[in-house]
Structure formats: structure tokens, C-alpha cells
């Protein structure tokens, strides 16, 4: 018994009971196995991906030359019809080997897996052509071949990327479990053939054909699995490309912001230079225009003189302490801001 990561069981188990009949030991063989298949498709109305689960469970019971019972669970009418049609076509050989029904069911399951993987491939291929910039259902056939350069990074639908990625992962998971189930089925059939040989019972052409069919289906399921893994890598490549496009767009935006900041810095530098150029003259003009200075003219020589009044010290008595207080307040504010900024980064 094997339990896959989803908690569902894919089992190939066999029970045998024997009873002597002359020199041949006849076996009553029973088996149970289950396959999970996820079929994905594009929903044209909701602009999203939809899916259906096929949960095929089968129980078989075989009495050599007498009876071959098949009990199937959760299979659709179409699959029922195909399985019954295949069994009717091989009814003459159905009692010689218990695995004749296994090959019929496995072949139909292989068709479902093949369809599922190819449908996933179509969805991934559409993304490789046009990306996820808009609902794919709205894209015409002519638009499928447009260049990636027309897709803006801000238009990429990342949730839809990851939704499809989830479906691809489920496909690989179910194919891995199905391959292991089929591998066990091949081993059990080989064990059945060896037990017949030990009983001196000839292995007919039907059993050899069944053995070849099961091995072929095992190889085919392995190919489905490898194709699904390849789809995972292709889709991951598209996701990486989308992230790189967004990163490049952010980088271009950062470069633009840096260029704008540089232009603003140049403008501020110009203003600062002009301010420093006129600041001394402005200060001197303001200083000498105050009432702390008197301008007198000698009537004889007609020469003008500027004298500082006795209250000129009051200007410095107020200006110097006020300047010190303002600088101290700025220093305290800057120090507190630096501490709070460092605490926010921890």
C-alpha cells in the first residue's frame, strides 16, 4: 500500500487462495488500485483556469477459467463505455490471466493522463507566447504572436501564474504516484507468471502480451511524468522572467527618480550659491541700517561719519544667546530623530 501526499491511496494489493485440482494449483487473485487524474482547462467566462478530478478506483477478482469480476468506482459514463468495449473485444482471453482487465483500464487511464498533460502544455505555451498581462480568453489568434515587449510589467497577473503552477505540480504528483502504482502492477504480474511456471503451467501468449503491454504503459507513464516536470520548469522560467521584468521596471523607475533628484539637487545648489554670494552684503546692509548707528556730516569738511550708539551691545546680547539656543534645539532634535530611526530598523 502506498499513500500519496494528498492523503489518497494508490494501491496494488493482491490476495491469493489456492485449492488443489489434480496436479495444478488454481489461485483466486484479487487486487485493488486507484488513479487520480486532474484535467485542467481555460474558463472562457471567468477568465481563469478550471479543472476536474478523475478518481478512478478498481477492484478485481479472478478465478482461472471461471470468473473475472471488475468493480470500478468514480468513473464517468464515457470511460465506462470504453472499458466495457475493450473488455468485450478481449473476452476470449479474459479468463487466462487476471491482468487482462488491468491492461484495459491502464490504457484508458493513460489516455486521460496524456490529454491532461497536453492541455497543460497548451496553457503553458500560451503564456510563453503572450505572457499573463490580460485574461488569455480575450486574446485572439493573431495576438498570440505579438512580442513580449508590448507586455507591461505592471499588467502581469501573478496570482494566475501561481494558479497554473499549482495545477502543473498536481499533475507531476499524480503521475509520480501512478507510475509507482503501475510499477507494482508489473512486479505482481511477473510474480504471477513465476508462480505459474513453478507449478509447471505453461505461460500462454496472452500473458506475455499483457506483460509487454504493462511494461510499455509503465514507460509511457514515465514519459508523461517527465513531460509534466518539463512543464514545471518552463512555467518557472516564465515566472522568473516576469519577476525580472518587474525588477527591471523598478530599476528604471529608481534611475528616473535618481535623475530627478539630481536635477533638484543642481537647482538647490544654484540657489545655495546665490544665497551665499549675496548673504554678506545683505547682512552688512541690514546691520548698518539699524538705529544703533548714527550718521553725521562735518559741516566744514562735508565728510560723513558713522558712529555706533551706546546701545549697540544690546544687539549682540540678544542675537548671540538666541542663536546658541536655536542651534542647540536643532542638535537635540536631530539626535533624537537618529535614535528613533535606528530603533525602527531593528
mmCIF file with all atom_site columns, C-alpha atoms in Angstrom, residues 35 82 113 127 187 218 229 252 257 322:
data_model
loop_
_atom_site.group_PDB
_atom_site.id
_atom_site.type_symbol
_atom_site.label_atom_id
_atom_site.label_alt_id
_atom_site.label_comp_id
_atom_site.label_asym_id
_atom_site.label_entity_id
_atom_site.label_seq_id
_atom_site.pdbx_PDB_ins_code
_atom_site.Cartn_x
_atom_site.Cartn_y
_atom_site.Cartn_z
_atom_site.occupancy
_atom_site.B_iso_or_equiv
_atom_site.pdbx_formal_charge
_atom_site.auth_seq_id
_atom_site.auth_comp_id
_atom_site.auth_asym_id
_atom_site.auth_atom_id
_atom_site.pdbx_PDB_model_num
ATOM 1  C CA . UNK A 1 35  ? -5.574  6.541  -10.072 1.00 0.00 ? 35  UNK A CA 1
ATOM 2  C CA . UNK A 1 82  ? -14.650 2.459  -23.415 1.00 0.00 ? 82  UNK A CA 1
ATOM 3  C CA . UNK A 1 113 ? -3.149  11.399 -18.432 1.00 0.00 ? 113 UNK A CA 1
ATOM 4  C CA . UNK A 1 127 ? 1.865   32.076 -21.523 1.00 0.00 ? 127 UNK A CA 1
ATOM 5  C CA . UNK A 1 187 ? 6.082   -6.678 -10.435 1.00 0.00 ? 187 UNK A CA 1
ATOM 6  C CA . UNK A 1 218 ? 4.990   1.952  -17.404 1.00 0.00 ? 218 UNK A CA 1
ATOM 7  C CA . UNK A 1 229 ? 8.252   18.046 -14.968 1.00 0.00 ? 229 UNK A CA 1
ATOM 8  C CA . UNK A 1 252 ? 14.254  52.105 -14.442 1.00 0.00 ? 252 UNK A CA 1
ATOM 9  C CA . UNK A 1 257 ? 13.830  59.169 -9.522  1.00 0.00 ? 257 UNK A CA 1
ATOM 10 C CA . UNK A 1 322 ? 19.215  83.247 20.694  1.00 0.00 ? 322 UNK A CA 1
#
